Short mmCIF file of C-alpha atoms and ligand atoms in Angstrom, two decimals:
data_model
loop_
_atom_site.label_atom_id
_atom_site.label_comp_id
_atom_site.label_asym_id
_atom_site.label_seq_id
_atom_site.Cartn_x
_atom_site.Cartn_y
_atom_site.Cartn_z
CA MET A 1 159.54 128.94 116.40
CA VAL A 2 156.60 131.34 116.13
CA LYS A 3 155.19 132.02 119.59
CA ARG A 4 153.12 135.18 119.18
CA VAL A 5 150.48 135.60 116.48
CA GLY A 6 148.94 139.00 115.72
CA VAL A 7 145.34 138.92 114.54
CA ILE A 8 143.72 141.82 112.68
CA GLY A 9 140.13 141.71 113.91
CA GLY A 10 138.79 140.77 117.33
CA GLY A 11 135.36 139.32 116.68
CA GLN A 12 134.17 135.78 117.31
CA LEU A 13 136.52 134.29 114.70
CA ALA A 14 139.54 135.59 116.62
CA TRP A 15 137.93 134.60 119.93
CA MET A 16 137.54 131.01 118.71
CA MET A 17 141.29 130.85 117.99
CA GLY A 18 141.79 131.07 121.76
CA SER A 19 141.67 127.41 122.72
CA ALA A 20 143.76 126.31 119.71
CA ALA A 21 146.36 128.94 120.62
CA GLN A 22 146.50 127.62 124.16
CA LYS A 23 146.88 124.05 122.90
CA LEU A 24 149.76 125.05 120.61
CA GLY A 25 151.43 127.27 123.23
CA ILE A 26 150.85 130.43 121.18
CA GLU A 27 150.00 133.91 122.47
CA LEU A 28 147.41 135.90 120.52
CA VAL A 29 147.73 139.66 120.11
CA VAL A 30 144.70 141.37 118.64
CA GLN A 31 143.94 144.60 116.76
CA THR A 32 140.28 145.48 117.13
CA PRO A 33 138.30 148.70 117.56
CA HIS A 34 136.29 147.99 120.71
CA ALA A 35 137.42 146.94 124.18
CA ASP A 36 134.33 144.71 124.49
CA ASP A 37 134.98 142.80 121.25
CA PRO A 38 134.98 139.03 121.97
CA ALA A 39 138.68 138.31 121.37
CA VAL A 40 139.89 140.99 123.79
CA ALA A 41 138.97 138.56 126.58
CA ILE A 42 141.42 135.90 125.34
CA ALA A 43 144.15 138.15 123.89
CA HIS A 44 147.54 138.44 125.54
CA HIS A 45 147.63 142.05 124.41
CA THR A 46 145.20 144.23 122.44
CA VAL A 47 145.85 147.19 120.16
CA LEU A 48 142.57 149.10 120.26
CA ALA A 49 142.21 150.52 116.76
CA ALA A 50 140.18 150.30 113.57
CA ILE A 51 140.77 147.27 111.31
CA ALA A 52 142.08 149.44 108.47
CA ASP A 53 144.43 151.45 110.71
CA ALA A 54 147.85 150.38 109.40
CA GLN A 55 149.72 152.49 111.95
CA ALA A 56 148.05 150.40 114.62
CA THR A 57 149.13 147.29 112.70
CA ALA A 58 152.73 148.58 112.88
CA GLU A 59 152.24 148.69 116.65
CA LEU A 60 150.70 145.19 116.59
CA ALA A 61 153.78 143.95 114.70
CA LYS A 62 155.98 144.97 117.66
CA HIS A 63 154.13 142.47 119.85
CA CYS A 64 154.13 139.43 117.58
CA ASP A 65 156.13 137.24 115.19
CA VAL A 66 153.56 136.97 112.40
CA ILE A 67 150.25 138.66 111.55
CA THR A 68 147.09 136.97 110.28
CA PHE A 69 143.52 138.08 109.63
CA GLU A 70 140.07 137.42 110.98
CA ASN A 71 138.71 140.40 109.05
CA GLU A 72 139.70 141.40 105.54
CA PHE A 73 138.47 145.00 105.57
CA VAL A 74 142.09 146.15 105.70
CA ASP A 75 144.01 148.86 103.86
CA LEU A 76 146.18 146.65 101.68
CA ASP A 77 148.34 149.47 100.24
CA ALA A 78 149.24 150.68 103.71
CA LEU A 79 149.95 147.14 104.93
CA SER A 80 152.19 146.54 101.90
CA LYS A 81 154.52 149.24 103.22
CA LEU A 82 154.82 147.31 106.48
CA ALA A 83 155.42 144.06 104.56
CA ALA A 84 158.19 145.81 102.61
CA GLN A 85 159.78 146.70 105.96
CA GLY A 86 159.78 143.01 106.87
CA VAL A 87 156.50 142.51 108.77
CA PRO A 88 155.37 138.94 107.93
CA PHE A 89 151.71 138.50 106.97
CA TYR A 90 150.02 135.13 106.42
CA PRO A 91 148.06 134.78 104.23
CA GLN A 92 150.50 136.90 102.21
CA LEU A 93 149.17 140.29 101.10
CA GLU A 94 149.62 139.34 97.43
CA THR A 95 147.14 136.50 97.91
CA LEU A 96 144.58 138.91 99.38
CA ALA A 97 145.00 141.53 96.64
CA PRO A 98 142.71 139.96 94.02
CA LEU A 99 140.07 139.00 96.59
CA LEU A 100 139.14 142.06 98.63
CA ASP A 101 136.99 143.73 95.98
CA LYS A 102 134.13 141.45 94.91
CA TYR A 103 134.42 142.51 91.26
CA HIS A 104 138.17 141.91 91.16
CA GLN A 105 137.58 138.60 92.94
CA ARG A 106 135.05 137.46 90.31
CA GLN A 107 137.45 138.50 87.54
CA TYR A 108 140.35 136.66 89.16
CA LEU A 109 138.34 133.48 89.66
CA GLN A 110 137.18 133.58 86.05
CA ASP A 111 140.78 134.16 84.87
CA ILE A 112 142.01 131.05 86.67
CA GLY A 113 139.21 129.04 85.11
CA LEU A 114 136.88 128.66 88.10
CA PRO A 115 133.13 128.68 87.43
CA VAL A 116 131.36 131.87 88.61
CA PRO A 117 127.95 133.46 87.98
CA LYS A 118 127.79 135.99 85.11
CA PHE A 119 128.79 139.38 86.46
CA ALA A 120 129.69 142.96 85.58
CA ALA A 121 130.89 146.08 87.37
CA ILE A 122 128.72 149.15 87.33
CA ALA A 123 131.43 151.67 88.14
CA LYS A 124 134.51 150.53 86.25
CA ASP A 125 136.90 150.36 89.17
CA SER A 126 136.59 150.93 92.87
CA SER A 127 138.97 153.86 92.54
CA ASP A 128 136.85 155.48 89.80
CA PRO A 129 134.38 158.02 91.01
CA PRO A 130 131.11 156.38 90.00
CA SER A 131 128.98 158.62 87.81
CA PRO A 132 125.75 159.19 89.65
CA PRO A 133 123.06 158.48 88.94
CA PHE A 134 124.01 155.16 87.34
CA SER A 135 122.62 155.33 83.86
CA ARG A 136 120.77 152.61 82.09
CA GLY A 137 123.59 152.90 79.56
CA GLU A 138 126.19 151.70 82.07
CA LEU A 139 124.18 148.62 82.85
CA VAL A 140 123.27 147.98 79.23
CA GLU A 141 126.93 148.13 78.18
CA SER A 142 127.73 145.11 80.26
CA PRO A 143 127.76 141.80 78.39
CA LEU A 144 125.49 140.43 81.08
CA PHE A 145 122.69 142.56 79.72
CA GLN A 146 122.97 142.27 75.96
CA GLY A 147 119.68 143.16 74.41
CA GLY A 148 119.40 146.59 76.00
CA PHE A 149 117.28 147.47 78.96
CA ARG A 150 114.71 144.88 77.87
CA GLY A 151 117.55 142.40 78.30
CA ILE A 152 117.85 143.42 81.93
CA SER A 153 114.14 143.21 82.53
CA SER A 154 114.07 139.71 81.16
CA LYS A 155 116.86 138.75 83.56
CA PHE A 156 115.14 139.77 86.81
CA PRO A 157 115.79 138.93 89.54
CA ILE A 158 119.37 140.21 89.45
CA VAL A 159 121.78 140.71 92.32
CA LEU A 160 123.52 143.98 93.18
CA LYS A 161 126.50 143.87 95.53
CA ALA A 162 128.74 146.45 97.12
CA ARG A 163 132.24 145.69 95.86
CA ARG A 164 133.80 146.07 99.29
CA HIS A 165 132.89 145.85 102.96
CA GLY A 166 129.85 143.60 102.54
CA TYR A 167 129.21 140.96 105.19
CA ASP A 168 126.27 138.92 106.44
CA GLY A 169 124.26 140.06 103.44
CA GLN A 170 124.78 143.76 104.25
CA GLY A 171 125.82 144.92 100.81
CA THR A 172 123.90 142.27 98.81
CA TRP A 173 120.53 143.14 97.30
CA ILE A 174 118.27 140.89 95.29
CA ILE A 175 116.45 143.09 92.78
CA ARG A 176 113.17 141.81 91.44
CA ASN A 177 111.99 144.44 88.99
CA GLU A 178 112.80 147.69 87.22
CA GLY A 179 111.28 149.87 89.95
CA GLU A 180 113.44 148.24 92.62
CA LEU A 181 116.52 148.58 90.42
CA HIS A 182 116.07 152.32 89.97
CA ALA A 183 115.28 152.92 93.63
CA LYS A 184 118.32 150.91 94.75
CA LEU A 185 120.70 152.57 92.28
CA GLN A 186 119.51 155.98 93.49
CA GLN A 187 119.99 154.96 97.10
CA LEU A 188 123.47 153.56 96.42
CA GLN A 189 124.82 156.52 94.48
CA GLY A 190 128.50 156.92 95.21
CA ARG A 191 129.18 153.25 95.97
CA SER A 192 131.03 150.95 93.60
CA LEU A 193 128.77 148.08 92.70
CA LEU A 194 128.84 144.69 91.12
CA VAL A 195 125.81 143.32 89.30
CA GLU A 196 125.36 139.62 88.66
CA GLU A 197 122.89 137.05 87.50
CA PHE A 198 120.64 135.56 90.15
CA VAL A 199 121.61 131.90 90.47
CA PRO A 200 118.49 129.76 91.04
CA PHE A 201 120.55 127.48 93.23
CA GLU A 202 119.40 124.11 94.44
CA LYS A 203 121.56 124.50 97.54
CA GLU A 204 124.30 126.70 98.88
CA LEU A 205 127.46 124.86 99.82
CA ALA A 206 130.80 125.78 101.37
CA ILE A 207 134.20 124.22 101.81
CA MET A 208 137.10 125.16 104.08
CA VAL A 209 140.63 124.62 102.77
CA ALA A 210 144.03 125.22 104.35
CA ARG A 211 147.51 125.36 102.82
CA SER A 212 150.75 125.20 104.76
CA GLN A 213 154.09 126.92 104.21
CA THR A 214 155.38 123.73 102.57
CA GLY A 215 152.47 123.62 100.12
CA GLU A 216 150.48 120.87 101.84
CA ILE A 217 146.71 121.30 101.28
CA VAL A 218 143.87 119.88 103.35
CA THR A 219 140.15 120.29 102.79
CA TYR A 220 137.27 119.82 105.21
CA PRO A 221 134.05 118.11 104.17
CA VAL A 222 131.83 120.13 101.87
CA VAL A 223 128.77 121.39 103.77
CA GLU A 224 125.34 122.77 102.97
CA THR A 225 124.71 126.27 104.27
CA GLN A 226 121.27 127.80 104.62
CA GLN A 227 120.84 131.55 104.53
CA VAL A 228 117.77 133.52 105.62
CA ASP A 229 117.71 137.14 104.42
CA GLN A 230 121.25 136.57 103.14
CA VAL A 231 122.57 135.67 106.61
CA CYS A 232 123.81 132.17 107.43
CA ARG A 233 121.32 130.42 109.73
CA ARG A 234 122.47 126.79 109.69
CA VAL A 235 125.08 124.44 108.30
CA PHE A 236 124.57 120.73 107.61
CA VAL A 237 127.57 118.44 107.46
CA THR A 238 126.44 115.30 105.76
CA GLU A 239 127.47 113.09 102.89
CA PHE A 240 127.28 114.63 99.43
CA ASP A 241 127.08 113.22 96.01
CA ALA A 242 130.66 112.36 94.96
CA SER A 243 130.55 114.63 91.91
CA VAL A 244 129.55 117.63 94.05
CA ALA A 245 132.28 116.97 96.60
CA GLN A 246 134.86 116.50 93.83
CA GLN A 247 133.93 119.78 92.14
CA ALA A 248 134.18 121.66 95.46
CA GLU A 249 137.53 120.08 96.32
CA ALA A 250 138.94 120.76 92.86
CA ILE A 251 137.93 124.43 93.17
CA ALA A 252 139.57 124.63 96.59
CA HIS A 253 142.83 123.07 95.38
CA THR A 254 143.04 125.23 92.26
CA LEU A 255 142.49 128.40 94.25
CA MET A 256 145.03 127.64 96.97
CA GLU A 257 147.67 126.53 94.46
CA LYS A 258 147.22 129.40 92.03
CA LEU A 259 147.45 131.92 94.83
CA GLN A 260 150.08 129.96 96.80
CA VAL A 261 148.07 130.78 99.91
CA VAL A 262 149.45 130.12 103.37
CA GLY A 263 146.46 130.02 105.71
CA ILE A 264 142.85 128.93 105.65
CA PHE A 265 140.11 130.06 103.26
CA GLY A 266 136.35 129.53 103.24
CA ILE A 267 134.74 129.13 99.82
CA GLU A 268 131.01 129.78 99.44
CA LEU A 269 129.44 127.89 96.56
CA PHE A 270 126.18 127.52 94.67
CA LEU A 271 124.96 124.12 93.51
CA THR A 272 122.85 124.62 90.39
CA PRO A 273 119.84 122.46 89.53
CA GLU A 274 122.05 120.84 86.84
CA GLY A 275 124.52 119.67 89.50
CA LYS A 276 127.23 122.23 88.67
CA VAL A 277 129.14 123.96 91.44
CA LEU A 278 129.79 127.73 91.04
CA VAL A 279 131.88 129.92 93.34
CA ASN A 280 129.92 132.64 95.09
CA GLU A 281 132.58 134.12 97.32
CA ILE A 282 136.00 133.53 98.86
CA ALA A 283 136.58 134.42 102.52
CA PRO A 284 140.37 134.63 102.99
CA ARG A 285 140.15 133.46 106.62
CA THR A 286 138.17 131.19 108.91
CA HIS A 287 134.46 131.21 108.15
CA ASN A 288 131.07 130.63 109.73
CA SER A 289 130.55 127.57 107.54
CA GLY A 290 133.56 125.97 109.29
CA HIS A 291 132.44 126.43 112.90
CA PHE A 292 131.37 122.77 113.05
CA THR A 293 135.07 121.82 112.88
CA LEU A 294 135.51 122.96 116.51
CA ASP A 295 133.51 120.02 117.82
CA ALA A 296 133.17 117.68 114.84
CA CYS A 297 136.73 117.45 113.50
CA GLU A 298 140.09 116.27 114.76
CA THR A 299 141.57 119.70 114.01
CA SER A 300 139.42 122.82 114.04
CA GLN A 301 139.61 125.49 111.35
CA PHE A 302 141.07 127.83 114.00
CA GLU A 303 143.90 125.47 114.91
CA GLN A 304 144.53 124.90 111.21
CA GLN A 305 144.90 128.64 110.60
CA LEU A 306 147.41 128.92 113.46
CA ARG A 307 149.31 125.86 112.24
CA ALA A 308 149.56 127.25 108.70
CA VAL A 309 150.66 130.74 109.70
CA CYS A 310 153.16 129.46 112.29
CA GLY A 311 154.86 127.10 109.84
CA LEU A 312 153.63 123.93 111.58
CA PRO A 313 152.43 120.84 109.70
CA LEU A 314 148.66 120.93 109.14
CA GLY A 315 146.42 118.85 111.42
CA ASN A 316 144.07 116.05 110.49
CA PRO A 317 140.77 117.55 109.24
CA SER A 318 138.79 114.27 109.56
CA MET A 319 135.38 114.14 111.16
CA ARG A 320 135.07 112.58 114.64
CA CYS A 321 131.42 111.73 113.93
CA LYS A 322 129.29 110.74 110.98
CA ALA A 323 127.52 114.05 110.50
CA ALA A 324 126.83 117.35 112.28
CA VAL A 325 124.55 120.37 112.37
CA MET A 326 125.58 123.92 113.25
CA VAL A 327 122.99 126.57 114.03
CA ASN A 328 123.84 130.26 114.46
CA LEU A 329 122.30 132.02 117.44
CA LEU A 330 121.31 135.30 115.82
CA GLY A 331 120.07 138.30 117.77
CA TYR A 332 116.35 138.96 117.37
CA GLU A 333 116.00 142.10 119.52
CA SER A 334 118.06 145.00 120.87
CA SER A 335 119.00 143.97 124.36
CA GLU A 336 121.75 143.37 126.90
CA ASN A 337 120.27 140.02 127.92
CA SER A 338 122.79 137.18 128.21
CA TYR A 339 120.09 134.57 127.40
CA LEU A 340 121.33 132.17 130.07
CA ASN A 341 118.07 130.26 130.24
CA GLN A 342 118.00 129.48 126.52
CA ARG A 343 121.68 128.59 126.52
CA GLN A 344 121.20 126.14 129.39
CA LYS A 345 118.33 124.44 127.58
CA LEU A 346 120.43 124.15 124.43
CA ALA A 347 123.35 122.67 126.36
CA GLN A 348 121.06 119.88 127.61
CA LEU A 349 120.44 118.55 124.09
CA PRO A 350 122.40 115.34 123.46
CA ASN A 351 125.87 115.61 121.85
CA THR A 352 125.43 119.37 121.67
CA PHE A 353 128.00 122.13 122.22
CA VAL A 354 127.02 125.75 122.80
CA HIS A 355 129.51 128.49 121.90
CA TRP A 356 128.58 131.91 123.29
CA TYR A 357 130.67 134.81 122.04
CA GLY A 358 130.16 137.01 125.11
CA LYS A 359 128.91 140.03 123.16
CA THR A 360 127.38 142.55 125.53
CA GLN A 361 124.81 143.91 123.07
CA SER A 362 122.29 141.91 121.12
CA ARG A 363 120.85 143.35 117.91
CA PRO A 364 118.58 141.75 115.30
CA GLY A 365 120.71 139.60 112.99
CA ARG A 366 123.89 139.88 115.09
CA LYS A 367 125.81 136.63 115.52
CA LEU A 368 125.80 136.04 119.29
CA GLY A 369 126.85 132.41 119.36
CA HIS A 370 126.36 129.07 117.69
CA VAL A 371 125.38 125.52 118.57
CA THR A 372 126.80 122.33 117.07
CA THR A 373 125.18 118.91 117.44
CA LEU A 374 127.15 115.81 116.50
CA LEU A 375 125.21 113.01 114.81
CA LYS A 376 126.00 109.30 114.97
CA ASP A 377 124.55 108.51 111.59
CA SER A 378 124.53 110.47 108.34
CA GLY A 379 120.87 109.40 108.06
CA ASP A 380 119.97 111.21 111.31
CA ASP A 381 117.60 114.06 110.73
CA GLY A 382 119.80 117.14 111.09
CA ARG A 383 116.96 119.35 109.93
CA ALA A 384 114.75 118.28 112.85
CA ILE A 385 117.61 119.01 115.26
CA ALA A 386 118.12 122.46 113.74
CA GLN A 387 114.39 123.10 114.21
CA THR A 388 114.59 122.03 117.87
CA ILE A 389 117.55 124.35 118.45
CA GLU A 390 115.80 127.27 116.76
CA ALA A 391 112.57 126.60 118.68
CA ILE A 392 114.53 126.96 121.93
CA TRP A 393 116.48 130.01 120.78
CA TYR A 394 113.91 132.17 118.97
CA PRO A 395 110.86 133.36 120.92
CA SER A 396 107.67 131.95 119.43
CA SER A 397 105.89 134.76 117.64
P1 ADP B 401 128.14 138.40 102.00
O1 ADP B 401 129.51 138.80 101.58
O2 ADP B 401 127.41 139.45 102.75
O3 ADP B 401 128.10 137.02 102.65
P2 ADP B 401 127.17 137.14 99.58
O4 ADP B 401 127.66 137.61 98.27
O5 ADP B 401 127.74 135.85 100.06
O6 ADP B 401 127.31 138.29 100.65
O7 ADP B 401 125.60 136.98 99.52
C1 ADP B 401 124.81 136.63 100.64
C2 ADP B 401 123.71 135.67 100.20
O8 ADP B 401 122.93 136.26 99.16
C3 ADP B 401 124.22 134.37 99.60
O9 ADP B 401 124.55 133.44 100.58
C4 ADP B 401 123.01 133.94 98.78
O10 ADP B 401 122.00 133.39 99.60
C5 ADP B 401 122.51 135.27 98.23
N1 ADP B 401 123.15 135.54 96.91
C6 ADP B 401 124.29 136.21 96.70
N2 ADP B 401 124.60 136.25 95.39
C7 ADP B 401 123.62 135.57 94.74
C8 ADP B 401 123.36 135.24 93.37
N3 ADP B 401 124.16 135.67 92.39
N4 ADP B 401 122.27 134.50 93.10
C9 ADP B 401 121.43 134.09 94.09
N5 ADP B 401 121.60 134.38 95.39
C10 ADP B 401 122.68 135.11 95.72
#
């Protein structure tokens, strides 16, 4: 029986595993770089070290029975050596291998027949030294841009992405014209990049999916996510058109089965104006789009992750309510304020749960907490509730 779970990463995702761990009688041991990272407060033991420090992970392994991830910015080659020595990782390192580099991830998804936006690498491989400055030739060579540089111009906007270490939109740039493209490529010299078509999506969606050690798969309801400046602001859990939900679920099942994943993944999706669902990105861990599951579902995404990695049967993912809204509380200033007043006002809203991550520093765009409101009826106006929450949280300008 697995009793101690090591978690690489100590941010809010690891912190939110705390109550599920307690419920299941599991101790969490965390590897994270800063003593004031949220999960340090709930960890049984902490190894203070960088995420990619595999020597520290060897130390972490001494304190736990299995290791899982809340952050995928790891050094997979170095971790593979530990796995070869018998350290158990869930999800397995082989399932992470095709996903950590956004270009490899797109290629993998395409290879297994999942729908993705058109894409190309600029530098051929993340291990290749990119040839600065990126020439027009390199872009033109890609099938995305047949028709030469004119072909590119006719495709604006396009999207440039850093192949690794992007999060919360840091590492994603929407490029609107030739001038912006040249300026950005100059600025990003030396980084391996992915370029892709801009998808004029109708909505962004996401789905959480878990797979157990016995191959059981459960999905959570597909949700709509809304991003502002490429950062998730709010999530609406409401009923979707059956065809949309079926496409999202089919994608989730295919991915988990092909990779034989043990754990939980978040899948970010685009819904095109034609009603087709495309995969934007796979998060091989719990995800912001699944935070609603803490209050709105029988089993949260955090409990599900622990169940999967500990070899327990998966829990029931069903909703406890008809619909829900989750709003991120993003920093809007540099401050050490704990925003008690705003948090108290939010907590007074009906059927509302405030989760505050206990970060000591606020910075613009930083995820400081989130709020979930449960709705009795799928017809209830979630958008109005999100507006009320944001009106309390953000200072009026
Ligand atoms: P991150 O890894 O930082 O979350 P993403 O690749 O998910 O980065 O991009 C962040 C946001 O940027 C997306 O949620 C979406 O709003 C926008 N975006 C990313 N790729 C595209 C695209 N190909 N077309 C249109 N918008 C995009």
